[in-house]
Amino acid sequence: MSAATPAVVTDLIPEAPPAEPARPRLLLIGTALTVGAIAMAFAGMFALYAVNRQEFGEGWIPDGAGTIPLTPASVMLVTLLMSSVTVQWVKWAIAHDDRMNTYLAAGITLVLSAAFLNQASFLYGWMGWEVAGEHAVQAVLIYAITGTQIVMLVVAMIFLALMSFRALGGQYSAKDHEGLTAAALFWHASVLAYAMIWAAIYNIK
């Protein structure tokens, strides 16, 4: 009798592919670096403002509170502080897969920021600084610093809106919400920038 042919066992189940490496948080890191660069720019502008104010002496802001009214500027600060709370609400909601509250909080945040921009236009009209006037140095510095913060807030609004649309499309969830976290970080930075403006320019004058 011939020897039995040994059975050949074929592995029908291929080896599982290795797990994908964790994606680096490029967007969050990039946002943090951008915030750091903006912070250095603000530090330079505030330093320039302080030096010129010190050299000018008394009467740096003519007519005191009549030229830069503190009440509208304070209302603007409260508005932005409220938006800082609601943008954190956005981050909390998406981290818990609560999409309804994510969209609601994002909408409220954008409405508050739009209210801030409206208040800023009112304050600019009230101040009535002339760049080529007698107080040109003050006007240029104040408009440069406050205008930079306004541009920063507009960018934060666009950033948050884009990330919210991505969440609406299902790209963000409790497991991955890096974009909304980065948008919240940039938003808080813009609020902090205005708080510094309120303290150094509008309040102290």
PDB file of C-alpha atoms in Angstrom:
ATOM      1  CA  MET A   1       0.000   0.000   0.000  1.00  0.00           C
ATOM      2  CA  SER A   2       1.247   3.463  -0.776  1.00  0.00           C
ATOM      3  CA  ALA A   3       1.797   5.922   2.027  1.00  0.00           C
ATOM      4  CA  ALA A   4      -1.026   8.384   2.702  1.00  0.00           C
ATOM      5  CA  THR A   5      -0.482  11.864   1.304  1.00  0.00           C
ATOM      6  CA  PRO A   6      -0.251  14.369   4.151  1.00  0.00           C
ATOM      7  CA  ALA A   7      -3.025  16.948   4.199  1.00  0.00           C
ATOM      8  CA  VAL A   8      -2.000  20.490   3.401  1.00  0.00           C
ATOM      9  CA  VAL A   9      -3.646  23.017   5.687  1.00  0.00           C
ATOM     10  CA  THR A  10      -4.085  26.394   4.063  1.00  0.00           C
ATOM     11  CA  ASP A  11      -4.574  29.458   6.263  1.00  0.00           C
ATOM     12  CA  LEU A  12      -7.625  31.045   4.768  1.00  0.00           C
ATOM     13  CA  ILE A  13      -7.582  33.970   7.212  1.00  0.00           C
ATOM     14  CA  PRO A  14      -4.848  36.483   6.364  1.00  0.00           C
ATOM     15  CA  GLU A  15      -2.972  38.240   9.095  1.00  0.00           C
ATOM     16  CA  ALA A  16      -4.644  41.398  10.331  1.00  0.00           C
ATOM     17  CA  PRO A  17      -2.959  44.566   9.090  1.00  0.00           C
ATOM     18  CA  PRO A  18      -1.148  46.621  11.711  1.00  0.00           C
ATOM     19  CA  ALA A  19      -3.119  49.390  13.357  1.00  0.00           C
ATOM     20  CA  GLU A  20      -2.777  52.801  11.796  1.00  0.00           C
ATOM     21  CA  PRO A  21      -0.488  55.095  13.764  1.00  0.00           C
ATOM     22  CA  ALA A  22      -2.220  57.796  15.754  1.00  0.00           C
ATOM     23  CA  ARG A  23      -2.638  60.893  13.642  1.00  0.00           C
ATOM     24  CA  PRO A  24      -0.613  63.810  14.961  1.00  0.00           C
ATOM     25  CA  ARG A  25      -2.720  66.741  16.068  1.00  0.00           C
ATOM     26  CA  LEU A  26      -1.480  68.950  13.259  1.00  0.00           C
ATOM     27  CA  LEU A  27      -4.420  71.353  13.291  1.00  0.00           C
ATOM     28  CA  LEU A  28      -4.312  71.873  17.045  1.00  0.00           C
ATOM     29  CA  ILE A  29      -0.527  72.290  17.064  1.00  0.00           C
ATOM     30  CA  GLY A  30      -0.679  74.706  14.135  1.00  0.00           C
ATOM     31  CA  THR A  31      -3.367  76.732  15.883  1.00  0.00           C
ATOM     32  CA  ALA A  32      -1.316  76.880  19.075  1.00  0.00           C
ATOM     33  CA  LEU A  33       1.731  78.099  17.147  1.00  0.00           C
ATOM     34  CA  THR A  34      -0.384  80.727  15.393  1.00  0.00           C
ATOM     35  CA  VAL A  35      -1.747  81.926  18.722  1.00  0.00           C
ATOM     36  CA  GLY A  36       1.811  82.185  20.033  1.00  0.00           C
ATOM     37  CA  ALA A  37       2.870  84.286  17.049  1.00  0.00           C
ATOM     38  CA  ILE A  38      -0.145  86.580  17.449  1.00  0.00           C
ATOM     39  CA  ALA A  39       0.605  86.927  21.161  1.00  0.00           C
ATOM     40  CA  MET A  40       4.117  88.134  20.347  1.00  0.00           C
ATOM     41  CA  ALA A  41       2.699  90.641  17.866  1.00  0.00           C
ATOM     42  CA  PHE A  42       0.308  91.988  20.486  1.00  0.00           C
ATOM     43  CA  ALA A  43       3.130  92.154  23.031  1.00  0.00           C
ATOM     44  CA  GLY A  44       5.123  94.305  20.629  1.00  0.00           C
ATOM     45  CA  MET A  45       2.194  96.634  19.939  1.00  0.00           C
ATOM     46  CA  PHE A  46       1.344  97.000  23.622  1.00  0.00           C
ATOM     47  CA  ALA A  47       4.991  97.759  24.400  1.00  0.00           C
ATOM     48  CA  LEU A  48       5.048 100.434  21.691  1.00  0.00           C
ATOM     49  CA  TYR A  49       1.809 101.879  23.048  1.00  0.00           C
ATOM     50  CA  ALA A  50       3.179 101.975  26.606  1.00  0.00           C
ATOM     51  CA  VAL A  51       6.419 103.665  25.540  1.00  0.00           C
ATOM     52  CA  ASN A  52       4.625 106.376  23.554  1.00  0.00           C
ATOM     53  CA  ARG A  53       2.122 106.924  26.332  1.00  0.00           C
ATOM     54  CA  GLN A  54       4.925 107.308  28.870  1.00  0.00           C
ATOM     55  CA  GLU A  55       6.841 109.763  26.683  1.00  0.00           C
ATOM     56  CA  PHE A  56       3.737 111.841  25.923  1.00  0.00           C
ATOM     57  CA  GLY A  57       2.882 112.380  29.574  1.00  0.00           C
ATOM     58  CA  GLU A  58      -0.388 113.975  30.682  1.00  0.00           C
ATOM     59  CA  GLY A  59      -3.222 114.355  28.209  1.00  0.00           C
ATOM     60  CA  TRP A  60      -2.447 111.204  26.216  1.00  0.00           C
ATOM     61  CA  ILE A  61      -6.181 110.618  25.825  1.00  0.00           C
ATOM     62  CA  PRO A  62      -7.886 114.021  25.481  1.00  0.00           C
ATOM     63  CA  ASP A  63     -11.050 114.578  27.510  1.00  0.00           C
ATOM     64  CA  GLY A  64     -10.555 111.247  29.285  1.00  0.00           C
ATOM     65  CA  ALA A  65     -13.678 109.121  29.403  1.00  0.00           C
ATOM     66  CA  GLY A  66     -15.462 111.428  26.963  1.00  0.00           C
ATOM     67  CA  THR A  67     -13.213 110.331  24.118  1.00  0.00           C
ATOM     68  CA  ILE A  68     -13.059 106.627  24.959  1.00  0.00           C
ATOM     69  CA  PRO A  69     -16.252 105.811  26.880  1.00  0.00           C
ATOM     70  CA  LEU A  70     -15.739 102.933  29.268  1.00  0.00           C
ATOM     71  CA  THR A  71     -19.336 101.671  29.355  1.00  0.00           C
ATOM     72  CA  PRO A  72     -19.579 100.465  25.717  1.00  0.00           C
ATOM     73  CA  ALA A  73     -16.106  98.939  25.964  1.00  0.00           C
ATOM     74  CA  SER A  74     -17.127  97.095  29.140  1.00  0.00           C
ATOM     75  CA  VAL A  75     -20.310  95.787  27.516  1.00  0.00           C
ATOM     76  CA  MET A  76     -18.152  94.475  24.678  1.00  0.00           C
ATOM     77  CA  LEU A  77     -15.947  92.682  27.206  1.00  0.00           C
ATOM     78  CA  VAL A  78     -18.954  91.023  28.839  1.00  0.00           C
ATOM     79  CA  THR A  79     -20.235  89.979  25.410  1.00  0.00           C
ATOM     80  CA  LEU A  80     -16.949  88.300  24.533  1.00  0.00           C
ATOM     81  CA  LEU A  81     -16.699  86.610  27.931  1.00  0.00           C
ATOM     82  CA  MET A  82     -20.144  85.129  27.304  1.00  0.00           C
ATOM     83  CA  SER A  83     -18.982  83.894  23.902  1.00  0.00           C
ATOM     84  CA  SER A  84     -15.973  82.285  25.563  1.00  0.00           C
ATOM     85  CA  VAL A  85     -18.370  80.275  27.732  1.00  0.00           C
ATOM     86  CA  THR A  86     -20.516  79.227  24.775  1.00  0.00           C
ATOM     87  CA  VAL A  87     -17.542  78.192  22.628  1.00  0.00           C
ATOM     88  CA  GLN A  88     -16.422  75.983  25.498  1.00  0.00           C
ATOM     89  CA  TRP A  89     -19.952  74.590  25.459  1.00  0.00           C
ATOM     90  CA  VAL A  90     -19.356  73.656  21.804  1.00  0.00           C
ATOM     91  CA  LYS A  91     -16.272  71.677  22.774  1.00  0.00           C
ATOM     92  CA  TRP A  92     -18.058  69.955  25.667  1.00  0.00           C
ATOM     93  CA  ALA A  93     -21.072  69.030  23.543  1.00  0.00           C
ATOM     94  CA  ILE A  94     -19.100  67.445  20.697  1.00  0.00           C
ATOM     95  CA  ALA A  95     -16.965  65.572  23.244  1.00  0.00           C
ATOM     96  CA  HIS A  96     -20.208  63.963  24.458  1.00  0.00           C
ATOM     97  CA  ASP A  97     -21.591  63.370  20.934  1.00  0.00           C
ATOM     98  CA  ASP A  98     -24.362  65.866  21.649  1.00  0.00           C
ATOM     99  CA  ARG A  99     -24.696  67.318  18.174  1.00  0.00           C
ATOM    100  CA  MET A 100     -27.815  69.362  18.850  1.00  0.00           C
ATOM    101  CA  ASN A 101     -26.086  71.292  21.633  1.00  0.00           C
ATOM    102  CA  THR A 102     -22.950  71.559  19.490  1.00  0.00           C
ATOM    103  CA  TYR A 103     -24.823  73.397  16.743  1.00  0.00           C
ATOM    104  CA  LEU A 104     -26.845  75.451  19.233  1.00  0.00           C
ATOM    105  CA  ALA A 105     -23.754  76.572  21.133  1.00  0.00           C
ATOM    106  CA  ALA A 106     -21.879  77.387  17.918  1.00  0.00           C
ATOM    107  CA  GLY A 107     -24.806  79.477  16.695  1.00  0.00           C
ATOM    108  CA  ILE A 108     -25.044  81.414  19.957  1.00  0.00           C
ATOM    109  CA  THR A 109     -21.285  82.007  19.901  1.00  0.00           C
ATOM    110  CA  LEU A 110     -21.424  83.454  16.397  1.00  0.00           C
ATOM    111  CA  VAL A 111     -24.397  85.667  17.316  1.00  0.00           C
ATOM    112  CA  LEU A 112     -22.519  87.038  20.330  1.00  0.00           C
ATOM    113  CA  SER A 113     -19.459  87.757  18.205  1.00  0.00           C
ATOM    114  CA  ALA A 114     -21.617  89.558  15.635  1.00  0.00           C
ATOM    115  CA  ALA A 115     -23.031  91.660  18.480  1.00  0.00           C
ATOM    116  CA  PHE A 116     -19.471  92.478  19.546  1.00  0.00           C
ATOM    117  CA  LEU A 117     -18.590  93.673  16.042  1.00  0.00           C
ATOM    118  CA  ASN A 118     -21.681  95.884  16.007  1.00  0.00           C
ATOM    119  CA  GLN A 119     -20.691  97.338  19.370  1.00  0.00           C
ATOM    120  CA  ALA A 120     -17.146  97.904  18.110  1.00  0.00           C
ATOM    121  CA  SER A 121     -18.403  99.929  15.144  1.00  0.00           C
ATOM    122  CA  PHE A 122     -20.499 102.009  17.547  1.00  0.00           C
ATOM    123  CA  LEU A 123     -17.480 102.604  19.787  1.00  0.00           C
ATOM    124  CA  TYR A 124     -15.298 103.613  16.844  1.00  0.00           C
ATOM    125  CA  GLY A 125     -17.924 106.126  15.772  1.00  0.00           C
ATOM    126  CA  TRP A 126     -18.122 107.513  19.297  1.00  0.00           C
ATOM    127  CA  MET A 127     -14.344 107.897  19.660  1.00  0.00           C
ATOM    128  CA  GLY A 128     -13.990 109.704  16.346  1.00  0.00           C
ATOM    129  CA  TRP A 129     -10.205 109.559  16.229  1.00  0.00           C
ATOM    130  CA  GLU A 130      -8.559 111.217  13.219  1.00  0.00           C
ATOM    131  CA  VAL A 131      -5.458 109.418  11.972  1.00  0.00           C
ATOM    132  CA  ALA A 132      -4.065 112.620  10.459  1.00  0.00           C
ATOM    133  CA  GLY A 133      -5.211 114.873  13.276  1.00  0.00           C
ATOM    134  CA  GLU A 134      -3.497 116.397  16.290  1.00  0.00           C
ATOM    135  CA  HIS A 135      -3.462 113.071  18.123  1.00  0.00           C
ATOM    136  CA  ALA A 136      -2.331 110.980  15.167  1.00  0.00           C
ATOM    137  CA  VAL A 137       0.059 108.808  17.194  1.00  0.00           C
ATOM    138  CA  GLN A 138      -2.649 107.820  19.646  1.00  0.00           C
ATOM    139  CA  ALA A 139      -5.119 107.173  16.851  1.00  0.00           C
ATOM    140  CA  VAL A 140      -2.756 104.980  14.840  1.00  0.00           C
ATOM    141  CA  LEU A 141      -1.741 102.904  17.850  1.00  0.00           C
ATOM    142  CA  ILE A 142      -5.270 102.458  19.177  1.00  0.00           C
ATOM    143  CA  TYR A 143      -6.723 101.581  15.777  1.00  0.00           C
ATOM    144  CA  ALA A 144      -3.838  99.213  15.015  1.00  0.00           C
ATOM    145  CA  ILE A 145      -4.185  97.296  18.283  1.00  0.00           C
ATOM    146  CA  THR A 146      -7.972  97.168  18.405  1.00  0.00           C
ATOM    147  CA  GLY A 147      -8.253  96.540  14.673  1.00  0.00           C
ATOM    148  CA  THR A 148      -5.904  93.570  14.906  1.00  0.00           C
ATOM    149  CA  GLN A 149      -8.107  92.058  17.597  1.00  0.00           C
ATOM    150  CA  ILE A 150     -11.211  92.578  15.470  1.00  0.00           C
ATOM    151  CA  VAL A 151      -9.560  90.844  12.512  1.00  0.00           C
ATOM    152  CA  MET A 152      -8.546  88.030  14.843  1.00  0.00           C
ATOM    153  CA  LEU A 153     -12.136  87.627  16.020  1.00  0.00           C
ATOM    154  CA  VAL A 154     -13.447  87.555  12.441  1.00  0.00           C
ATOM    155  CA  VAL A 155     -10.943  84.799  11.636  1.00  0.00           C
ATOM    156  CA  ALA A 156     -12.110  82.954  14.765  1.00  0.00           C
ATOM    157  CA  MET A 157     -15.725  83.231  13.558  1.00  0.00           C
ATOM    158  CA  ILE A 158     -14.837  81.780  10.161  1.00  0.00           C
ATOM    159  CA  PHE A 159     -12.756  79.045  11.804  1.00  0.00           C
ATOM    160  CA  LEU A 160     -15.597  78.044  14.137  1.00  0.00           C
ATOM    161  CA  ALA A 161     -18.173  78.124  11.334  1.00  0.00           C
ATOM    162  CA  LEU A 162     -16.058  75.872   9.098  1.00  0.00           C
ATOM    163  CA  MET A 163     -15.389  73.372  11.893  1.00  0.00           C
ATOM    164  CA  SER A 164     -19.090  73.358  12.787  1.00  0.00           C
ATOM    165  CA  PHE A 165     -19.984  72.514   9.187  1.00  0.00           C
ATOM    166  CA  ARG A 166     -17.476  69.662   9.307  1.00  0.00           C
ATOM    167  CA  ALA A 167     -19.164  68.414  12.465  1.00  0.00           C
ATOM    168  CA  LEU A 168     -22.504  68.683  10.684  1.00  0.00           C
ATOM    169  CA  GLY A 169     -21.075  66.479   7.935  1.00  0.00           C
ATOM    170  CA  GLY A 170     -20.129  63.844  10.494  1.00  0.00           C
ATOM    171  CA  GLN A 171     -16.365  64.402  10.400  1.00  0.00           C
ATOM    172  CA  TYR A 172     -16.151  65.134  14.128  1.00  0.00           C
ATOM    173  CA  SER A 173     -17.391  63.087  17.057  1.00  0.00           C
ATOM    174  CA  ALA A 174     -16.546  62.313  20.669  1.00  0.00           C
ATOM    175  CA  LYS A 175     -13.508  60.330  19.493  1.00  0.00           C
ATOM    176  CA  ASP A 176     -12.134  63.018  17.195  1.00  0.00           C
ATOM    177  CA  HIS A 177     -13.042  66.664  17.639  1.00  0.00           C
ATOM    178  CA  GLU A 178      -9.656  68.259  17.058  1.00  0.00           C
ATOM    179  CA  GLY A 179     -10.994  70.932  14.716  1.00  0.00           C
ATOM    180  CA  LEU A 180     -13.532  72.275  17.184  1.00  0.00           C
ATOM    181  CA  THR A 181     -10.951  72.142  19.968  1.00  0.00           C
ATOM    182  CA  ALA A 182      -8.552  74.194  17.833  1.00  0.00           C
ATOM    183  CA  ALA A 183     -11.316  76.673  16.991  1.00  0.00           C
ATOM    184  CA  ALA A 184     -12.131  77.048  20.694  1.00  0.00           C
ATOM    185  CA  LEU A 185      -8.457  77.676  21.481  1.00  0.00           C
ATOM    186  CA  PHE A 186      -8.221  80.420  18.866  1.00  0.00           C
ATOM    187  CA  TRP A 187     -11.486  81.906  20.130  1.00  0.00           C
ATOM    188  CA  HIS A 188     -10.274  82.083  23.731  1.00  0.00           C
ATOM    189  CA  ALA A 189      -7.100  83.779  22.502  1.00  0.00           C
ATOM    190  CA  SER A 190      -9.111  86.494  20.739  1.00  0.00           C
ATOM    191  CA  VAL A 191     -11.160  87.060  23.899  1.00  0.00           C
ATOM    192  CA  LEU A 192      -7.984  87.340  25.972  1.00  0.00           C
ATOM    193  CA  ALA A 193      -6.583  89.849  23.483  1.00  0.00           C
ATOM    194  CA  TYR A 194      -9.629  92.079  23.924  1.00  0.00           C
ATOM    195  CA  ALA A 195      -9.459  91.752  27.720  1.00  0.00           C
ATOM    196  CA  MET A 196      -5.913  93.112  27.544  1.00  0.00           C
ATOM    197  CA  ILE A 197      -7.076  95.950  25.282  1.00  0.00           C
ATOM    198  CA  TRP A 198      -9.855  96.802  27.719  1.00  0.00           C
ATOM    199  CA  ALA A 199      -7.423  96.900  30.634  1.00  0.00           C
ATOM    200  CA  ALA A 200      -4.527  98.716  28.963  1.00  0.00           C
ATOM    201  CA  ILE A 201      -6.359 101.148  26.664  1.00  0.00           C
ATOM    202  CA  TYR A 202     -10.043 101.565  27.452  1.00  0.00           C
ATOM    203  CA  ASN A 203      -9.807 101.354  31.249  1.00  0.00           C
ATOM    204  CA  ILE A 204      -6.449 102.939  32.079  1.00  0.00           C
ATOM    205  CA  LYS A 205      -6.491 105.338  29.121  1.00  0.00           C
TER     206      LYS A 205
END
